[in-house]
PDB file of C-alpha atoms and ligand atoms in Angstrom:
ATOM      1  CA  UNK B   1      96.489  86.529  95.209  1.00  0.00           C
ATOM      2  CA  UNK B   2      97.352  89.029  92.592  1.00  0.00           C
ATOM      3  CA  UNK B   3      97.697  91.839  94.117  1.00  0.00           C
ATOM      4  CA  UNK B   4     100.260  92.548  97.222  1.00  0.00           C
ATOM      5  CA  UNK B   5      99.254  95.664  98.566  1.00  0.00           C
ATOM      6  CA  UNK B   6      95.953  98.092  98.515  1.00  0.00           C
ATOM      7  CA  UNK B   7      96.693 102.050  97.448  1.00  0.00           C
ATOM      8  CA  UNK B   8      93.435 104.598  97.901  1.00  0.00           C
ATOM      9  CA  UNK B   9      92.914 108.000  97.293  1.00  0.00           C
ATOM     10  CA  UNK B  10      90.504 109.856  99.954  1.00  0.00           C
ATOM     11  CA  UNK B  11      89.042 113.361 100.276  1.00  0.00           C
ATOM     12  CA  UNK B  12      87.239 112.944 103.573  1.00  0.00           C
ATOM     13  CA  UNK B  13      87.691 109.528 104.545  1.00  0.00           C
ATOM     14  CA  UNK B  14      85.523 107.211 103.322  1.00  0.00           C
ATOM     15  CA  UNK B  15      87.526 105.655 100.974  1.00  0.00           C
ATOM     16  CA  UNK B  16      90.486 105.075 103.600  1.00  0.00           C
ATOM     17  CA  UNK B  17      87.885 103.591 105.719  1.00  0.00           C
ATOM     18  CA  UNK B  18      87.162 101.146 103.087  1.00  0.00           C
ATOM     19  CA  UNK B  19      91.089 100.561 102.202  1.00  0.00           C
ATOM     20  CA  UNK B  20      92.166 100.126 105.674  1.00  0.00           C
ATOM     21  CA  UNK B  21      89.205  97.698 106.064  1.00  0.00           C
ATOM     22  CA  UNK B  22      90.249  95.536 103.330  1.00  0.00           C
ATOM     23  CA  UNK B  23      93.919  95.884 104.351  1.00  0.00           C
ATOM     24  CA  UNK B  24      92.770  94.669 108.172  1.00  0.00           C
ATOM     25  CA  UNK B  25      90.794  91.804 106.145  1.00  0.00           C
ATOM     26  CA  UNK B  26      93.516  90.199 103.593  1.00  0.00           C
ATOM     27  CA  UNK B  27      96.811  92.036 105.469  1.00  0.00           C
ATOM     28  CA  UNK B  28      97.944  93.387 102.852  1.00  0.00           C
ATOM     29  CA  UNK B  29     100.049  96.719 103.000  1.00  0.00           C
ATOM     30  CA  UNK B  30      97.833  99.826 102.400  1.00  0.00           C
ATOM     31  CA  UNK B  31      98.869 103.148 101.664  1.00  0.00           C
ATOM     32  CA  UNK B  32      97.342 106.285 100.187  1.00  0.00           C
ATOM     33  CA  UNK B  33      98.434 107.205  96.269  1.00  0.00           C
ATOM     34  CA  UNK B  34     100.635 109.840  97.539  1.00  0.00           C
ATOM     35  CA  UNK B  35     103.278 106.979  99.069  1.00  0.00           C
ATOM     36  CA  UNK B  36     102.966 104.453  96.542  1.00  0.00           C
ATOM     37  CA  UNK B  37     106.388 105.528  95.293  1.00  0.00           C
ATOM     38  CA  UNK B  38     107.692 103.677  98.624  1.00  0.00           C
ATOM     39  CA  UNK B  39     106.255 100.407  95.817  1.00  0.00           C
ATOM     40  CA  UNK B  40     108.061  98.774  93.384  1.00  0.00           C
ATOM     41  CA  UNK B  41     106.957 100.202  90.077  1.00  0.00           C
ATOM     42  CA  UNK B  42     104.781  97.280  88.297  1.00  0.00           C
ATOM     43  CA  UNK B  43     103.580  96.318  91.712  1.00  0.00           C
ATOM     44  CA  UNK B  44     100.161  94.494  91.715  1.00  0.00           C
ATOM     45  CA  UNK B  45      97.167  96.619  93.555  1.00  0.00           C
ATOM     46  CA  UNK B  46      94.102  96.839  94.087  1.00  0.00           C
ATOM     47  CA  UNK B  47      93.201 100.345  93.897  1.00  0.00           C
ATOM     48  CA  UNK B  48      90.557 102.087  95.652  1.00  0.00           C
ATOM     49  CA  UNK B  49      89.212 106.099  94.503  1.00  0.00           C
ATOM     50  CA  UNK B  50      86.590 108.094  95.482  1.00  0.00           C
ATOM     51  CA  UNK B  51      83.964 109.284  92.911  1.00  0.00           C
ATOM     52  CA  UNK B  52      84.460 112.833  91.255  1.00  0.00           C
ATOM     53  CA  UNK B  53      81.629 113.275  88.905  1.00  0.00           C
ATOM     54  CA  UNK B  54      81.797 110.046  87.835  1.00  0.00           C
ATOM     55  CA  UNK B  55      85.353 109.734  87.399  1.00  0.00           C
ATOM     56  CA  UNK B  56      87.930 107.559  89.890  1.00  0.00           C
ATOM     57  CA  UNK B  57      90.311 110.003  91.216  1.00  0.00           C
ATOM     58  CA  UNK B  58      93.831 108.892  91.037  1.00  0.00           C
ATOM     59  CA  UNK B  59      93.258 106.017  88.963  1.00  0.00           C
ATOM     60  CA  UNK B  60      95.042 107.742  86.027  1.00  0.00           C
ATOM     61  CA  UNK B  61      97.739 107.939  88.207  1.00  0.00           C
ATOM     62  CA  UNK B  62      97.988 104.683  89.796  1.00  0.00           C
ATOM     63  CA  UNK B  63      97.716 102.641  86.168  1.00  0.00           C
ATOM     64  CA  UNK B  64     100.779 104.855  84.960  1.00  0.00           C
ATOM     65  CA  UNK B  65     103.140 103.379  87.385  1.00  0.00           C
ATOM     66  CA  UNK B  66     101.298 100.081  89.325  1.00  0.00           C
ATOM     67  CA  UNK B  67      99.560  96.887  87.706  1.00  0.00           C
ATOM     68  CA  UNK B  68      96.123  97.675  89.106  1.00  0.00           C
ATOM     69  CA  UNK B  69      94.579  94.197  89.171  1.00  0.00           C
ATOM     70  CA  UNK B  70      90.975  95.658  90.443  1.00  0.00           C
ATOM     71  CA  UNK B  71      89.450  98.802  91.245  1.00  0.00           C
ATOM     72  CA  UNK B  72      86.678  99.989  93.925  1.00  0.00           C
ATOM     73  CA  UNK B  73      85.376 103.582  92.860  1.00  0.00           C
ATOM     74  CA  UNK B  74      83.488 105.235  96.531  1.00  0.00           C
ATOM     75  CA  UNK B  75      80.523 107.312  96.101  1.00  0.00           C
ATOM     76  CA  UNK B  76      77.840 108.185  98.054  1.00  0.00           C
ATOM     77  CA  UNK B  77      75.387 107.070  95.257  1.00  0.00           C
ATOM     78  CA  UNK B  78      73.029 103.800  96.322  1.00  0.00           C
ATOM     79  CA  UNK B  79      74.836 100.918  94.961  1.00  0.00           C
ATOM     80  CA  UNK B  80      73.302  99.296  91.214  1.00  0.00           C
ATOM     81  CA  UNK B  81      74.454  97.180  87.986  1.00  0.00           C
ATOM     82  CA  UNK B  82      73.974 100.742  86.090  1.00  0.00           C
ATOM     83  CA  UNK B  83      76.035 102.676  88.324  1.00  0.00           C
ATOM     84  CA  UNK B  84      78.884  99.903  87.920  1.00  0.00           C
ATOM     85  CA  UNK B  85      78.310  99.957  84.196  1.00  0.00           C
ATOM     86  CA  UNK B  86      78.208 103.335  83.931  1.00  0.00           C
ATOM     87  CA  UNK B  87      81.613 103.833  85.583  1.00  0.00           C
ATOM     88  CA  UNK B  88      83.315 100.790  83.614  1.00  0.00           C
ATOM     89  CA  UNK B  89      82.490 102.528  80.711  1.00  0.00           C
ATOM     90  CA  UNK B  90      83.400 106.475  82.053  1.00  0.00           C
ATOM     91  CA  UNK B  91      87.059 105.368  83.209  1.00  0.00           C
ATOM     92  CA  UNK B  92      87.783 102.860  80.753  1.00  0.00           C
ATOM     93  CA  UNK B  93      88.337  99.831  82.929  1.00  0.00           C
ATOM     94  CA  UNK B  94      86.913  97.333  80.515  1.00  0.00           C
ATOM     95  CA  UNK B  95      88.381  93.949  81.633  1.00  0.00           C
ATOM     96  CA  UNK B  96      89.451  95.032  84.826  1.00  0.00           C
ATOM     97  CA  UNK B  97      87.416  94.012  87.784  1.00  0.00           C
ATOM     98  CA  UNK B  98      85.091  97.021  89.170  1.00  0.00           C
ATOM     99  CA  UNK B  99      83.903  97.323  92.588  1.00  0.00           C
ATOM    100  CA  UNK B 100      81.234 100.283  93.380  1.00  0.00           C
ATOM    101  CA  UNK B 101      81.121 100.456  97.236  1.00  0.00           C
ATOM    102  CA  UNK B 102      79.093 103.323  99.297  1.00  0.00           C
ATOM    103  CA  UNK B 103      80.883 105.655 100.682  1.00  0.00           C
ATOM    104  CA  UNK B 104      79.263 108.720 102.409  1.00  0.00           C
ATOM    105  CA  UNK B 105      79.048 112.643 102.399  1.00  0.00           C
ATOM    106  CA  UNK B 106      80.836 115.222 104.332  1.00  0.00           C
ATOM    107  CA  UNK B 107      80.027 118.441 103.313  1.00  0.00           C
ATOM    108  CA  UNK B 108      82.251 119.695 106.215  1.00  0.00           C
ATOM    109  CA  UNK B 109      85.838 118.239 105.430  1.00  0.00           C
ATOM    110  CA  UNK B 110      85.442 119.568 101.486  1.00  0.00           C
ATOM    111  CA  UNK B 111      87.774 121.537 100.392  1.00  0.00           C
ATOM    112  CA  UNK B 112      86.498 124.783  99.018  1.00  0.00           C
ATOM    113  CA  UNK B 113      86.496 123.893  95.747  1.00  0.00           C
ATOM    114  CA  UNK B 114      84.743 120.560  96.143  1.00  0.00           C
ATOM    115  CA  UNK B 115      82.095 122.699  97.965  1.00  0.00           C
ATOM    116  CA  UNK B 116      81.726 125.145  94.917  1.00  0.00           C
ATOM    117  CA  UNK B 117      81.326 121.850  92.669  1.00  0.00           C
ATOM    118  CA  UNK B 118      79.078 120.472  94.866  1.00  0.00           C
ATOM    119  CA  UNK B 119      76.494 123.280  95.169  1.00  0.00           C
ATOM    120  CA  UNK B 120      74.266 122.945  92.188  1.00  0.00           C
ATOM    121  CA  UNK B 121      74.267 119.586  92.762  1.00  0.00           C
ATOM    122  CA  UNK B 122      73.141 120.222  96.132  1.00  0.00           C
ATOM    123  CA  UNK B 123      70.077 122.575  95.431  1.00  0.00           C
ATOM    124  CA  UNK B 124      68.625 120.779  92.792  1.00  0.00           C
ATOM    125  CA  UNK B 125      68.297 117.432  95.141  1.00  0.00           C
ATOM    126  CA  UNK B 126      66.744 120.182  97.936  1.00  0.00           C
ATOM    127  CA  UNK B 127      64.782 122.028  96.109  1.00  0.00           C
ATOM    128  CA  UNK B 128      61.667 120.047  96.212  1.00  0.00           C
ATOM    129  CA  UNK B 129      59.192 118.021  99.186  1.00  0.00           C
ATOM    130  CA  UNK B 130      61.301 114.689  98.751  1.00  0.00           C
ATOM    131  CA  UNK B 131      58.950 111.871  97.554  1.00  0.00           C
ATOM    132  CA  UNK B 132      59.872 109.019  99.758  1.00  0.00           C
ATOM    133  CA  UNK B 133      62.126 107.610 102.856  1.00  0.00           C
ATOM    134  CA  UNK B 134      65.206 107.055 100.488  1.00  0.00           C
ATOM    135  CA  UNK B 135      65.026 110.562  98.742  1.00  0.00           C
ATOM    136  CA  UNK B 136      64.266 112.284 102.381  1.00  0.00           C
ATOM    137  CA  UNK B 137      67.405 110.363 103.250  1.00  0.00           C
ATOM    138  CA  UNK B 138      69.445 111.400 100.618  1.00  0.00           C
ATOM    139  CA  UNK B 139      68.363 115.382 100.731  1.00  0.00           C
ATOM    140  CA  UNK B 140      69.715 115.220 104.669  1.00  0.00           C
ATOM    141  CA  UNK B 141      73.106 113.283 103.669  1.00  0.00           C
ATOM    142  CA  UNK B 142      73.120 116.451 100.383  1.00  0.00           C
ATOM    143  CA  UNK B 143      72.477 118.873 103.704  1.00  0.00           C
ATOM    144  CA  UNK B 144      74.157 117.501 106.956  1.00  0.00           C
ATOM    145  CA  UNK B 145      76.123 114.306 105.212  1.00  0.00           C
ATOM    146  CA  UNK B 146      75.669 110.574 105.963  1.00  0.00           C
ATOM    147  CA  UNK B 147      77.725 107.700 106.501  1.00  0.00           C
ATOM    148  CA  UNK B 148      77.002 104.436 104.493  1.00  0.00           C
ATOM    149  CA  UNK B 149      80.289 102.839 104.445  1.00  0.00           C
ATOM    150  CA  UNK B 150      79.763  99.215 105.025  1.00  0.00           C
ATOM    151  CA  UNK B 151      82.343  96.153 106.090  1.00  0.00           C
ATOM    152  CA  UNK B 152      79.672  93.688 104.335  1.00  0.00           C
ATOM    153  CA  UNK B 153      79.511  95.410 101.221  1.00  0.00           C
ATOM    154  CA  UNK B 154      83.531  94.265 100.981  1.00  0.00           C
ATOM    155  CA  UNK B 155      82.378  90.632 100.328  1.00  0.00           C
ATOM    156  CA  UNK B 156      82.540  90.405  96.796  1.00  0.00           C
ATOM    157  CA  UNK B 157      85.908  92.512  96.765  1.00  0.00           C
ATOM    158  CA  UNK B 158      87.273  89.577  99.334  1.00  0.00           C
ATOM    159  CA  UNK B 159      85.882  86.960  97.272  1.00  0.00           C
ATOM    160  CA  UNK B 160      87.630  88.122  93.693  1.00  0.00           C
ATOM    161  CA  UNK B 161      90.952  88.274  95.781  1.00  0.00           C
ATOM    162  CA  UNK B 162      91.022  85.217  97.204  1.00  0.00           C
ATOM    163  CA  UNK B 163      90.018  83.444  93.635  1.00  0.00           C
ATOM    164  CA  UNK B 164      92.665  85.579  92.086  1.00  0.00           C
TER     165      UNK B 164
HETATM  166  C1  FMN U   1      82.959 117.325  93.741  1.00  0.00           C
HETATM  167  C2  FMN U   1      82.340 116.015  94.083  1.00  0.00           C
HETATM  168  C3  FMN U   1      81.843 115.188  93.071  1.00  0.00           C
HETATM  169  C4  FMN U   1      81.249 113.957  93.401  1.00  0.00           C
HETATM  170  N1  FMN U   1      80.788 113.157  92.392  1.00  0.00           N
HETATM  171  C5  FMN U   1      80.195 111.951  92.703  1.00  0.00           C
HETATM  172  C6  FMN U   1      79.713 111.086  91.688  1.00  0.00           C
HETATM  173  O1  FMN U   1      79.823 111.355  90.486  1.00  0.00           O
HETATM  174  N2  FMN U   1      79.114 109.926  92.057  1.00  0.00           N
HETATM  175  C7  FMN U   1      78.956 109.573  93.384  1.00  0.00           C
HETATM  176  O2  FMN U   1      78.399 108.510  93.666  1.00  0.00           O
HETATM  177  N3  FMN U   1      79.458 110.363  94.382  1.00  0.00           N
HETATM  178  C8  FMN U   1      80.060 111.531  94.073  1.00  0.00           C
HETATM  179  N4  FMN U   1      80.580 112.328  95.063  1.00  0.00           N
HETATM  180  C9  FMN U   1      80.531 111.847  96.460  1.00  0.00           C
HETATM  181  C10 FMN U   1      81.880 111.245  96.884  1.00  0.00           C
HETATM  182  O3  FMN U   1      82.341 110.323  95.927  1.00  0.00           O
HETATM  183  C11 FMN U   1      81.687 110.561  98.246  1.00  0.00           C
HETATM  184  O4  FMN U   1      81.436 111.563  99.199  1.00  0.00           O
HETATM  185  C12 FMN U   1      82.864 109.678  98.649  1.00  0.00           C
HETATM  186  O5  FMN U   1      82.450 108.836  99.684  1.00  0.00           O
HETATM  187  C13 FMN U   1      84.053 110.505  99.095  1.00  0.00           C
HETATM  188  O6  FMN U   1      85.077 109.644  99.485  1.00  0.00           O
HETATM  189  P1  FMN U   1      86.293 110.121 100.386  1.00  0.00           P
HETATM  190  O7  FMN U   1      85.732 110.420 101.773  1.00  0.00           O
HETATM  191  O8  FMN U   1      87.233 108.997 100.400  1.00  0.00           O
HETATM  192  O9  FMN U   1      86.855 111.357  99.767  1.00  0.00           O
HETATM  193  C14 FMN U   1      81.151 113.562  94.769  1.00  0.00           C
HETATM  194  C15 FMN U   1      81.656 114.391  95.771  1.00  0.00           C
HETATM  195  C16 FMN U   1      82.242 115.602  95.448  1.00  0.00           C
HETATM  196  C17 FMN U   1      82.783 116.461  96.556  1.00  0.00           C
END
């Protein structure tokens, strides 16, 4: 295995989830961005962010001092090859394995400024009858928040780490 220990960023928890997860999975150490000085510069991670507007928080951060051998970006859009391609492209991780996993949405743990960013984005999926199940689904997760975080969806993540 490349990598010897898993470092995440998290706003509300979703991303942790995932990290701790994959940490209870492989056993390797996991610890949140803001302790990965307790690593040895250079060490290899895998590094898991949550989805800002379609960038990978901390990941900016974690390349400058770790060797991150793969990345999983959390967001609470449904999974899909052009979300994945999309974000490859956005944070510049060509050549570096990309993992989009689905996290979820809590409008209550945002910070106030989160909230502020998120409220456009909010009323414009509200604003109209929603035209099937998965956009009535996604209106109440925009309103209330949803869960979608997923042991399963880990598989391929597992997979690239124990070929690596
Ligand atoms: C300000 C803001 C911007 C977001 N931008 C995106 C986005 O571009 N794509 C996406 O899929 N999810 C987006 N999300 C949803 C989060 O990525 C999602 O809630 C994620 O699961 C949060 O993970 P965390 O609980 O670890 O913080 C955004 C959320 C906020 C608050």
């Amino acid at each position: 295995m490349t990598a010897s220990a898993i470092v995440y960023t998290s706003a509300t928890g979703f991303t942790a989830r995932y990290a701790q997860l994959l940490a209870r999975k492989t056993g390797l150490p996991c610890l949140a961005l803001a302790r990965a000085g307790e690593l040895p510069a250079g060490t290899g991670v895998v590094y898991l962010g949550w989805l800002c507007a379609g960038g990978i928080k901390g990941l900016k951060k974690a390349r400058g001092r770790l060797d991150v051998k793969a990345v999983c970006a959390v967001g609470m859009a449904p999974p899909s090859a052009e979300v994945e391609k999309k974000l490859t492209g956005q944070n510049h991780l060509e050549g570096l394995p990309l993992f989009y996993l689905r996290g979820g949405y809590a409008p209550g743990r945002l910070s106030v400024p989160y909230k502020l960013m998120m409220a456009p984005m909010t009323k414009a999926v509200t604003a109209h009858p929603p035209k099937d199940e998965d956009e009535a689904a996604m209106q109440e997760a925009f309103r209330r928040g949803g869960d979608w975080v997923d042991e399963g969806a880990l598989g391929p993540v597992l997979a690239w780490l124990e070929g690596s």
